[in-house]
Short mmCIF file of C-alpha atoms and ligand atoms in Angstrom, two decimals:
data_model
loop_
_atom_site.label_atom_id
_atom_site.label_comp_id
_atom_site.label_asym_id
_atom_site.label_seq_id
_atom_site.Cartn_x
_atom_site.Cartn_y
_atom_site.Cartn_z
CA MET R 1 53.14 -11.28 -39.01
CA SER R 2 51.47 -11.04 -42.43
CA ASN R 3 48.58 -8.64 -43.08
CA HIS R 4 45.24 -9.11 -41.38
CA LYS R 5 43.03 -7.92 -44.24
CA ILE R 6 43.35 -9.09 -47.83
CA LEU R 7 41.43 -6.63 -49.96
CA LEU R 8 40.44 -6.34 -53.61
CA GLU R 9 39.84 -3.14 -55.55
CA GLU R 10 36.29 -2.50 -56.80
CA SER R 11 37.67 -3.02 -60.30
CA GLU R 12 38.75 -6.55 -59.29
CA MET R 13 35.22 -7.60 -58.37
CA PRO R 14 34.06 -10.57 -60.49
CA THR R 15 32.08 -9.68 -63.60
CA HIS R 16 30.24 -13.02 -63.86
CA TRP R 17 28.53 -15.46 -61.54
CA TYR R 18 29.68 -19.08 -61.73
CA ASN R 19 27.05 -21.70 -62.56
CA VAL R 20 28.07 -25.03 -61.02
CA ILE R 21 25.48 -26.93 -63.09
CA ALA R 22 27.82 -26.64 -66.08
CA ASP R 23 30.44 -28.73 -64.28
CA MET R 24 28.37 -31.16 -62.23
CA PRO R 25 29.12 -34.82 -63.01
CA ASN R 26 25.36 -35.54 -63.07
CA LYS R 27 22.75 -32.98 -64.06
CA PRO R 28 20.24 -31.89 -61.39
CA ALA R 29 16.92 -33.73 -61.12
CA PRO R 30 13.92 -31.77 -62.48
CA TYR R 31 11.34 -30.03 -60.30
CA LEU R 32 8.08 -31.99 -60.17
CA ALA R 33 4.35 -31.30 -59.67
CA PRO R 34 2.56 -33.21 -56.86
CA ASP R 35 1.40 -35.85 -59.40
CA GLY R 36 5.02 -36.57 -60.34
CA SER R 37 4.91 -34.82 -63.73
CA GLN R 38 7.81 -32.55 -64.69
CA ILE R 39 7.20 -28.82 -64.18
CA PRO R 40 8.07 -26.78 -67.29
CA PRO R 41 10.34 -23.86 -66.32
CA GLN R 42 7.83 -21.38 -67.83
CA ALA R 43 5.30 -22.37 -65.13
CA MET R 44 7.64 -20.80 -62.57
CA GLU R 45 7.17 -17.43 -64.30
CA ALA R 46 3.84 -17.17 -62.44
CA ILE R 47 5.84 -15.99 -59.42
CA PHE R 48 9.44 -15.41 -60.61
CA ALA R 49 10.99 -12.96 -63.11
CA PRO R 50 11.76 -14.68 -66.45
CA ALA R 51 15.50 -13.98 -66.19
CA LEU R 52 15.61 -15.75 -62.82
CA VAL R 53 13.75 -18.77 -64.21
CA GLU R 54 16.26 -18.88 -67.06
CA GLN R 55 19.11 -18.87 -64.52
CA GLU R 56 17.36 -21.58 -62.50
CA VAL R 57 17.72 -24.08 -65.35
CA SER R 58 20.70 -22.66 -67.23
CA GLY R 59 23.66 -24.86 -68.15
CA GLU R 60 25.90 -21.86 -69.04
CA ARG R 61 29.07 -21.84 -66.98
CA TRP R 62 29.37 -18.04 -66.62
CA ILE R 63 26.47 -15.60 -66.32
CA LYS R 64 27.19 -11.88 -66.60
CA ILE R 65 26.43 -9.77 -63.53
CA PRO R 66 24.42 -6.79 -64.83
CA ASP R 67 26.20 -3.43 -64.44
CA GLU R 68 23.28 -2.11 -62.34
CA VAL R 69 23.78 -4.96 -59.87
CA ARG R 70 27.57 -4.53 -59.76
CA GLU R 71 27.13 -0.82 -59.03
CA ILE R 72 25.07 -1.64 -55.93
CA TYR R 73 27.43 -4.45 -54.89
CA LYS R 74 30.20 -1.83 -54.90
CA LEU R 75 28.57 -0.12 -51.89
CA TRP R 76 30.18 -2.87 -49.77
CA ARG R 77 31.94 -5.33 -52.11
CA PRO R 78 34.50 -6.74 -52.57
CA SER R 79 34.18 -7.93 -48.97
CA PRO R 80 37.37 -8.48 -46.96
CA LEU R 81 39.11 -11.80 -46.50
CA ILE R 82 40.72 -11.71 -43.05
CA ARG R 83 43.52 -13.81 -41.61
CA ALA R 84 42.46 -14.65 -38.05
CA HIS R 85 45.95 -14.18 -36.55
CA ARG R 86 44.65 -13.45 -33.06
CA LEU R 87 42.41 -16.52 -33.02
CA GLU R 88 45.32 -18.66 -34.26
CA GLN R 89 47.55 -17.32 -31.48
CA PHE R 90 44.87 -17.87 -28.84
CA LEU R 91 44.43 -21.48 -29.97
CA GLY R 92 48.17 -22.02 -30.27
CA THR R 93 47.59 -23.80 -33.55
CA PRO R 94 50.05 -24.18 -36.41
CA ALA R 95 47.03 -23.90 -38.78
CA LYS R 96 46.32 -20.75 -40.77
CA ILE R 97 42.73 -19.54 -40.40
CA TYR R 98 41.07 -17.21 -42.92
CA PHE R 99 37.49 -15.95 -42.94
CA LYS R 100 35.51 -14.18 -45.63
CA TYR R 101 33.48 -11.49 -43.88
CA GLU R 102 30.04 -10.95 -45.44
CA GLY R 103 28.74 -8.94 -42.45
CA VAL R 104 29.99 -5.72 -44.13
CA SER R 105 26.82 -5.51 -46.27
CA PRO R 106 24.20 -2.96 -45.14
CA ALA R 107 21.88 -5.76 -44.02
CA GLY R 108 24.74 -7.49 -42.19
CA SER R 109 25.06 -10.77 -44.10
CA HIS R 110 25.67 -12.40 -47.48
CA LYS R 111 21.94 -12.30 -48.32
CA PRO R 112 21.97 -8.99 -50.28
CA ASN R 113 24.18 -10.64 -52.94
CA SER R 114 21.06 -12.37 -54.21
CA ALA R 115 18.45 -9.84 -53.03
CA VAL R 116 19.93 -7.08 -55.19
CA ALA R 117 20.02 -9.35 -58.24
CA GLN R 118 16.46 -10.59 -57.69
CA ALA R 119 15.08 -7.07 -57.21
CA TYR R 120 16.89 -5.92 -60.37
CA TYR R 121 15.48 -8.67 -62.61
CA ASN R 122 11.97 -8.13 -61.24
CA LYS R 123 12.23 -4.40 -61.91
CA VAL R 124 13.32 -5.12 -65.49
CA ALA R 125 10.31 -7.47 -65.86
CA GLY R 126 7.94 -4.62 -64.91
CA ILE R 127 7.03 -6.04 -61.49
CA LYS R 128 5.92 -3.50 -58.85
CA ARG R 129 5.80 -5.53 -55.63
CA LEU R 130 7.81 -8.36 -54.05
CA THR R 131 6.78 -10.77 -51.33
CA THR R 132 9.06 -12.92 -49.27
CA GLU R 133 9.44 -14.70 -45.95
CA THR R 134 12.05 -14.23 -43.28
CA GLY R 135 13.03 -16.22 -40.23
CA ALA R 136 15.87 -14.55 -38.41
CA GLY R 137 15.29 -11.36 -40.38
CA GLN R 138 18.50 -11.41 -42.43
CA TRP R 139 16.82 -12.20 -45.75
CA GLY R 140 13.84 -9.92 -45.09
CA SER R 141 16.23 -7.04 -44.38
CA SER R 142 18.16 -7.79 -47.54
CA ILE R 143 15.13 -7.78 -49.82
CA ALA R 144 13.79 -4.64 -48.07
CA LEU R 145 17.10 -2.95 -48.88
CA ALA R 146 17.18 -4.24 -52.46
CA GLY R 147 13.52 -3.33 -53.10
CA GLN R 148 14.27 0.20 -51.92
CA MET R 149 17.28 0.43 -54.28
CA PHE R 150 15.09 -0.43 -57.30
CA GLY R 151 11.85 1.33 -56.23
CA LEU R 152 9.82 -1.84 -55.56
CA GLU R 153 7.29 -2.32 -52.76
CA VAL R 154 8.17 -5.19 -50.43
CA ARG R 155 5.96 -7.25 -48.12
CA VAL R 156 7.80 -9.59 -45.73
CA TYR R 157 6.07 -12.44 -43.90
CA MET R 158 8.16 -12.80 -40.76
CA VAL R 159 7.97 -15.99 -38.66
CA LYS R 160 5.88 -14.91 -35.65
CA VAL R 161 8.36 -15.94 -32.93
CA SER R 162 11.12 -13.96 -34.65
CA TYR R 163 8.77 -10.98 -35.15
CA GLU R 164 8.28 -10.92 -31.39
CA GLN R 165 11.88 -11.74 -30.43
CA LYS R 166 13.63 -9.46 -32.91
CA PRO R 167 11.85 -6.09 -33.00
CA PHE R 168 14.92 -4.30 -34.37
CA ARG R 169 15.18 -6.52 -37.45
CA ARG R 170 11.57 -5.51 -38.10
CA SER R 171 12.46 -1.81 -37.62
CA MET R 172 15.34 -2.24 -40.04
CA MET R 173 13.04 -3.61 -42.75
CA GLN R 174 10.54 -0.81 -42.09
CA THR R 175 13.34 1.79 -42.28
CA TRP R 176 14.02 0.56 -45.82
CA GLY R 177 10.30 0.92 -46.55
CA ALA R 178 9.08 -2.69 -46.34
CA GLU R 179 5.83 -3.85 -44.77
CA VAL R 180 6.38 -6.64 -42.20
CA ILE R 181 3.59 -9.11 -41.31
CA PRO R 182 3.87 -11.71 -38.53
CA SER R 183 3.25 -15.18 -39.98
CA PRO R 184 0.95 -17.11 -39.88
CA SER R 185 -1.37 -14.20 -40.69
CA ASN R 186 -4.92 -13.53 -41.77
CA TYR R 187 -3.70 -12.11 -45.08
CA THR R 188 -3.64 -15.48 -46.84
CA GLU R 189 -5.68 -18.66 -47.09
CA SER R 190 -2.65 -20.66 -45.89
CA GLY R 191 -2.28 -18.46 -42.80
CA ARG R 192 -6.01 -18.43 -41.98
CA LYS R 193 -6.14 -22.24 -42.18
CA LEU R 194 -3.25 -22.67 -39.75
CA LEU R 195 -4.59 -20.02 -37.35
CA ALA R 196 -7.99 -21.75 -37.32
CA GLU R 197 -6.22 -24.93 -36.14
CA ASP R 198 -4.06 -23.12 -33.57
CA GLU R 199 -4.34 -19.40 -32.98
CA ASN R 200 -1.02 -19.47 -31.12
CA ASN R 201 0.90 -21.08 -33.97
CA PRO R 202 4.47 -19.67 -33.57
CA GLY R 203 5.14 -19.91 -37.30
CA SER R 204 7.99 -21.47 -39.26
CA LEU R 205 9.92 -20.64 -42.40
CA GLY R 206 7.88 -23.24 -44.30
CA ILE R 207 4.62 -21.52 -43.30
CA ALA R 208 5.89 -18.02 -44.12
CA ILE R 209 6.99 -19.27 -47.56
CA SER R 210 3.47 -20.61 -48.17
CA GLU R 211 1.99 -17.19 -47.38
CA ALA R 212 4.45 -15.25 -49.54
CA VAL R 213 4.04 -17.66 -52.49
CA GLU R 214 0.24 -17.63 -52.24
CA GLU R 215 0.12 -13.84 -52.34
CA ALA R 216 2.52 -13.58 -55.28
CA ALA R 217 0.56 -16.21 -57.23
CA SER R 218 -2.66 -14.26 -56.74
CA ARG R 219 -1.40 -10.87 -58.04
CA LYS R 220 -0.05 -9.98 -61.48
CA ASP R 221 1.99 -7.00 -60.20
CA THR R 222 3.69 -9.10 -57.51
CA ASN R 223 6.47 -11.69 -57.59
CA TYR R 224 7.95 -13.91 -54.94
CA THR R 225 11.61 -13.91 -53.86
CA LEU R 226 13.47 -16.60 -51.94
CA GLY R 227 16.68 -16.08 -49.97
CA SER R 228 18.21 -19.53 -50.32
CA VAL R 229 17.70 -23.07 -51.69
CA LEU R 230 17.00 -22.25 -55.37
CA ASN R 231 19.70 -22.60 -58.03
CA HIS R 232 19.61 -18.92 -59.03
CA VAL R 233 20.15 -17.83 -55.41
CA LEU R 234 23.24 -20.01 -55.06
CA LEU R 235 24.43 -18.71 -58.43
CA HIS R 236 24.31 -15.07 -57.20
CA GLN R 237 26.22 -16.03 -54.06
CA THR R 238 29.17 -17.41 -56.05
CA ILE R 239 30.64 -13.93 -55.96
CA ILE R 240 31.78 -14.88 -52.44
CA GLY R 241 33.94 -17.85 -53.46
CA GLN R 242 35.30 -16.13 -56.56
CA GLU R 243 36.47 -13.10 -54.60
CA THR R 244 37.97 -15.39 -51.96
CA ARG R 245 39.98 -17.31 -54.57
CA LYS R 246 41.46 -14.06 -55.89
CA GLN R 247 42.24 -12.87 -52.38
CA LEU R 248 44.01 -16.11 -51.46
CA GLU R 249 45.97 -15.96 -54.71
CA LYS R 250 47.26 -12.52 -53.63
CA VAL R 251 48.88 -14.08 -50.57
CA GLY R 252 49.88 -17.29 -52.35
CA ASP R 253 47.63 -19.52 -50.25
CA TYR R 254 44.98 -22.17 -50.92
CA PRO R 255 42.52 -23.81 -48.46
CA ASP R 256 42.82 -27.43 -47.32
CA VAL R 257 39.32 -27.22 -45.89
CA ILE R 258 36.38 -24.82 -46.16
CA PHE R 259 33.56 -24.61 -43.63
CA ALA R 260 30.28 -22.71 -44.11
CA PRO R 261 27.06 -22.66 -42.05
CA CYS R 262 24.23 -24.39 -43.84
CA GLY R 263 20.54 -23.44 -43.69
CA GLY R 264 19.19 -23.66 -47.22
CA GLY R 265 22.71 -23.81 -48.66
CA SER R 266 23.23 -20.39 -50.25
CA ASN R 267 26.48 -19.41 -48.54
CA VAL R 268 27.72 -23.01 -48.79
CA GLY R 269 27.16 -22.95 -52.55
CA GLY R 270 28.36 -19.37 -52.85
CA MET R 271 31.68 -20.05 -51.16
CA MET R 272 32.32 -23.64 -52.23
CA PHE R 273 31.10 -23.98 -55.83
CA PRO R 274 33.93 -21.85 -57.25
CA PHE R 275 36.39 -24.34 -55.69
CA LEU R 276 34.66 -27.46 -57.05
CA ALA R 277 36.42 -27.53 -60.40
CA ASP R 278 39.78 -27.71 -58.57
CA LYS R 279 38.50 -30.63 -56.53
CA ALA R 280 37.31 -32.39 -59.70
CA ALA R 281 40.80 -31.80 -61.16
CA GLY R 282 42.32 -33.71 -58.24
CA LYS R 283 43.05 -30.92 -55.77
CA ASN R 284 42.91 -32.16 -52.20
CA ILE R 285 40.33 -29.81 -50.68
CA ARG R 286 37.53 -30.62 -48.24
CA LEU R 287 34.26 -28.68 -48.51
CA VAL R 288 32.16 -29.01 -45.36
CA ALA R 289 28.62 -27.69 -44.72
CA VAL R 290 27.94 -27.18 -41.01
CA GLU R 291 24.40 -27.48 -39.66
CA PRO R 292 22.79 -27.59 -36.18
CA THR R 293 22.13 -30.91 -34.41
CA SER R 294 18.60 -29.54 -33.84
CA CYS R 295 17.94 -29.30 -37.60
CA PRO R 296 20.20 -31.99 -39.11
CA THR R 297 18.87 -31.86 -42.67
CA LEU R 298 21.94 -33.16 -44.51
CA THR R 299 23.39 -35.39 -41.82
CA LYS R 300 20.15 -37.15 -40.83
CA GLY R 301 17.41 -36.16 -43.30
CA HIS R 302 15.92 -38.23 -46.13
CA TYR R 303 17.05 -37.71 -49.73
CA ALA R 304 13.65 -37.48 -51.39
CA TYR R 305 11.26 -35.29 -53.35
CA ASP R 306 9.54 -32.86 -50.98
CA PHE R 307 7.82 -29.48 -50.96
CA GLY R 308 9.80 -26.35 -50.15
CA ASP R 309 7.01 -24.95 -47.96
CA SER R 310 4.67 -26.28 -45.26
CA VAL R 311 1.37 -26.11 -47.11
CA GLY R 312 2.58 -27.70 -50.36
CA LEU R 313 2.38 -24.77 -52.80
CA THR R 314 5.92 -25.00 -54.19
CA PRO R 315 7.20 -27.52 -56.75
CA LEU R 316 8.67 -30.76 -55.40
CA MET R 317 12.44 -30.76 -55.24
CA LEU R 318 14.83 -33.70 -54.83
CA MET R 319 16.72 -32.73 -51.70
CA TYR R 320 17.63 -33.72 -48.18
CA THR R 321 14.60 -33.03 -46.00
CA LEU R 322 13.26 -33.48 -42.49
CA GLY R 323 9.73 -33.36 -43.92
CA HIS R 324 7.88 -30.22 -45.02
CA ASN R 325 5.75 -30.15 -41.87
CA PHE R 326 8.89 -30.05 -39.67
CA MET R 327 8.27 -27.69 -36.72
CA PRO R 328 11.65 -26.28 -35.82
CA PRO R 329 12.76 -26.24 -32.19
CA SER R 330 13.39 -22.69 -31.02
CA ILE R 331 17.16 -22.66 -31.35
CA HIS R 332 18.91 -19.35 -31.73
CA ALA R 333 20.25 -19.70 -35.24
CA GLY R 334 16.94 -18.88 -36.91
CA GLY R 335 18.44 -18.88 -40.40
CA LEU R 336 19.36 -22.56 -40.07
CA ARG R 337 15.89 -23.77 -39.05
CA TYR R 338 14.65 -24.98 -42.43
CA HIS R 339 13.40 -28.49 -43.21
CA GLY R 340 15.06 -28.78 -46.63
CA ASP R 341 18.23 -27.84 -48.43
CA SER R 342 19.31 -26.65 -51.84
CA ALA R 343 18.87 -29.39 -54.47
CA LEU R 344 22.37 -28.65 -55.81
CA VAL R 345 24.02 -28.86 -52.38
CA SER R 346 21.97 -32.00 -51.61
CA GLN R 347 23.03 -33.74 -54.82
CA LEU R 348 26.71 -32.85 -54.42
CA TYR R 349 26.57 -34.11 -50.84
CA LYS R 350 24.82 -37.30 -51.92
CA GLU R 351 27.57 -37.83 -54.51
CA GLY R 352 30.29 -37.38 -51.87
CA ILE R 353 31.67 -34.16 -53.36
CA LEU R 354 30.61 -31.99 -50.41
CA GLU R 355 30.74 -33.14 -46.78
CA ALA R 356 28.44 -32.19 -43.90
CA MET R 357 28.62 -32.17 -40.12
CA ALA R 358 26.29 -31.13 -37.32
CA VAL R 359 27.28 -29.13 -34.23
CA SER R 360 25.35 -28.40 -31.06
CA GLN R 361 24.03 -25.02 -29.99
CA LEU R 362 26.14 -24.49 -26.84
CA ALA R 363 29.36 -25.35 -28.67
CA THR R 364 28.52 -22.81 -31.38
CA PHE R 365 27.99 -19.98 -28.91
CA GLU R 366 31.17 -20.88 -27.06
CA ALA R 367 33.03 -20.70 -30.39
CA GLY R 368 31.34 -17.39 -31.32
CA ILE R 369 32.41 -15.84 -28.03
CA THR R 370 36.01 -17.06 -28.42
CA PHE R 371 35.95 -15.48 -31.89
CA ALA R 372 34.50 -12.20 -30.60
CA LYS R 373 37.10 -12.02 -27.82
CA THR R 374 40.02 -12.61 -30.19
CA GLN R 375 38.98 -11.10 -33.53
CA GLY R 376 36.51 -8.50 -32.23
CA ILE R 377 33.58 -9.22 -34.54
CA ILE R 378 30.44 -10.58 -32.84
CA PRO R 379 29.17 -13.21 -35.30
CA ALA R 380 25.62 -14.15 -36.24
CA PRO R 381 24.55 -17.35 -34.44
CA GLU R 382 24.34 -19.03 -37.87
CA SER R 383 27.96 -18.14 -38.61
CA ASN R 384 29.02 -19.55 -35.22
CA HIS R 385 28.43 -23.01 -36.69
CA ALA R 386 31.26 -22.55 -39.18
CA ILE R 387 33.48 -20.94 -36.55
CA CYS R 388 32.92 -23.90 -34.24
CA ALA R 389 33.96 -26.35 -36.96
CA ALA R 390 37.00 -24.21 -37.88
CA ILE R 391 38.16 -23.97 -34.27
CA ASN R 392 37.80 -27.74 -33.81
CA GLU R 393 39.87 -28.31 -36.96
CA ALA R 394 42.53 -25.85 -35.76
CA LYS R 395 42.68 -27.68 -32.42
CA ARG R 396 43.15 -30.99 -34.25
CA CYS R 397 46.04 -29.37 -36.15
CA LYS R 398 47.58 -28.40 -32.82
CA GLU R 399 47.53 -32.06 -31.79
CA THR R 400 48.95 -33.35 -35.07
CA GLY R 401 51.28 -30.43 -35.77
CA GLU R 402 49.78 -29.91 -39.25
CA SER R 403 49.84 -26.35 -40.61
CA LYS R 404 46.65 -26.64 -42.63
CA THR R 405 44.93 -23.68 -44.24
CA ILE R 406 41.40 -23.39 -42.88
CA LEU R 407 38.84 -21.08 -44.49
CA PHE R 408 35.30 -20.29 -43.40
CA THR R 409 32.49 -17.92 -44.32
CA LEU R 410 31.63 -15.45 -41.60
CA SER R 411 28.21 -15.08 -43.20
CA GLY R 412 26.99 -12.25 -40.98
CA HIS R 413 27.38 -10.19 -37.82
CA GLY R 414 25.26 -10.78 -34.74
CA HIS R 415 24.37 -7.21 -33.78
CA PHE R 416 20.66 -8.00 -33.86
CA ASP R 417 21.15 -11.31 -32.07
CA MET R 418 22.33 -9.99 -28.72
CA ALA R 419 19.23 -11.36 -26.94
CA SER R 420 20.49 -14.84 -27.88
CA TYR R 421 23.98 -14.02 -26.58
CA ASP R 422 22.38 -12.68 -23.37
CA LYS R 423 20.54 -15.93 -22.92
CA TYR R 424 23.69 -17.96 -23.53
CA LEU R 425 25.73 -15.85 -21.10
CA ALA R 426 22.99 -16.23 -18.45
CA GLY R 427 23.13 -20.03 -18.86
CA GLY R 428 19.65 -20.13 -20.35
CA LEU R 429 20.43 -22.02 -23.58
CA GLU R 430 20.32 -25.77 -23.99
CA ASP R 431 21.51 -28.33 -26.50
CA TYR R 432 18.87 -30.09 -28.52
CA GLU R 433 19.16 -33.21 -30.68
CA TYR R 434 16.35 -33.56 -33.19
CA PRO R 435 14.68 -36.87 -32.17
CA GLU R 436 15.32 -39.97 -34.33
CA GLN R 437 11.62 -40.78 -34.10
CA ALA R 438 10.65 -37.43 -35.67
CA ILE R 439 13.13 -38.07 -38.49
CA HIS R 440 11.59 -41.50 -39.05
CA ASP R 441 8.02 -40.13 -38.89
CA ALA R 442 8.84 -37.51 -41.54
CA LEU R 443 8.96 -40.38 -44.06
CA ASP R 444 5.19 -40.84 -43.69
CA HIS R 445 4.56 -37.23 -44.74
CA LEU R 446 6.77 -37.16 -47.82
CA PRO R 447 4.75 -36.78 -51.03
CA LYS R 448 3.96 -40.10 -52.70
CA PHE R 449 3.44 -40.43 -56.42
C1 LIG K 1 24.02 -14.93 -41.23
C2 LIG K 1 23.43 -16.13 -41.89
N1 LIG K 1 24.24 -17.16 -42.19
C3 LIG K 1 23.77 -18.27 -42.77
C4 LIG K 1 22.43 -18.40 -43.06
C5 LIG K 1 21.96 -19.69 -43.68
O1 LIG K 1 21.43 -19.51 -44.95
P1 LIG K 1 22.11 -20.17 -46.21
O2 LIG K 1 22.26 -21.63 -45.88
O3 LIG K 1 21.16 -19.94 -47.31
O4 LIG K 1 23.40 -19.50 -46.42
C6 LIG K 1 21.55 -17.37 -42.77
C7 LIG K 1 20.12 -17.48 -43.09
O5 LIG K 1 19.32 -16.65 -42.81
C8 LIG K 1 22.07 -16.20 -42.17
O6 LIG K 1 21.27 -15.18 -41.88
#
């Protein structure tokens, strides 16, 4: 049996992020204001560090990772690529299964890859405070960690249901010195408005984004940070795919198919973009984003300009969307409950370069438990979506006898998600299909200009 872990030395860690915009067949559509006029990139500097705005619109293929950022990455990177021998044996498949494990970061997921970079550029720009939102708590933890590393204050608006369901994610953020506010809150105009309509509003990622953006826009010493969706976030995550390519080269292998769980698209972009040039050059590789049937943004959403938040404070982006006032059902993969998707991922999907599929909640937990029993690691519920797709592919290979190479991102561990596993094991979880009617109705709420 070949090795389980395929490791890189710290010195082999990539020195640059890869910017997919340089190689896209069609350039991305611009961000727009509500009246349909184009937003100049400089306007984004009201809430983002200038270097991040530059990255957002850059056409440069390679962008240097600052030494300060690489030094912090080295605390856990390069992350391991692992051959899932035990899962393969359990499934009796001729396929080879590899996973890139991002749960080795201090926050437990891939999110610090961008959090550290964002905190660094804000520090350089003289910013003192950062605001952000968090759903499941993975991004909030990551920015709390990164803020601490660069001496920045951090305020996290945490979706109220998660704040109540996940007290230890909150403690984690507080341990790293962040302030955590349940959203909607009385701290912002957006929050007060929603609470006046319904004091029991459970919150959503879209609402928490509105609060964090509003606060950052109202204070000169404060900037906003986002954990997914934006081009610069996906850029920072490309360290994942680049490391993976080097690791596969070491064992002389190459994927036939890559699966990654898709919320806003940052680990999809991070893993898959570095493989896109090969695909463009004729390599036969499938790149598949996996989302929940309860939040089927790519597979059933509308490709249209929409806001990134609930209240309508962000620029309009051309993306797949379920409508910015989408109220997510309370499924247990909190990080995948977002109405929109990265504009880059959306465009590449629209153009048929990326694929997407939706899987149901019970199937994802079943897959996560099979994975935990064979490989040991208890995955984040978000990551279970990719595992589910990978297992299904491996089972297909068993039927056809194909020895495909399957790769997926294990985007995080599930150590703070055990309440969800408890519920699944007690038979208390259900499948949920987002209703066709709600998808149709979302059309009425899309901005018109
Ligand atoms: C572990 C994990 N995986 C995946 C995601 C989905 O986010 P993205 O689509 O930006 O990778 C999240 C989001 O919070 C997450 O925490």
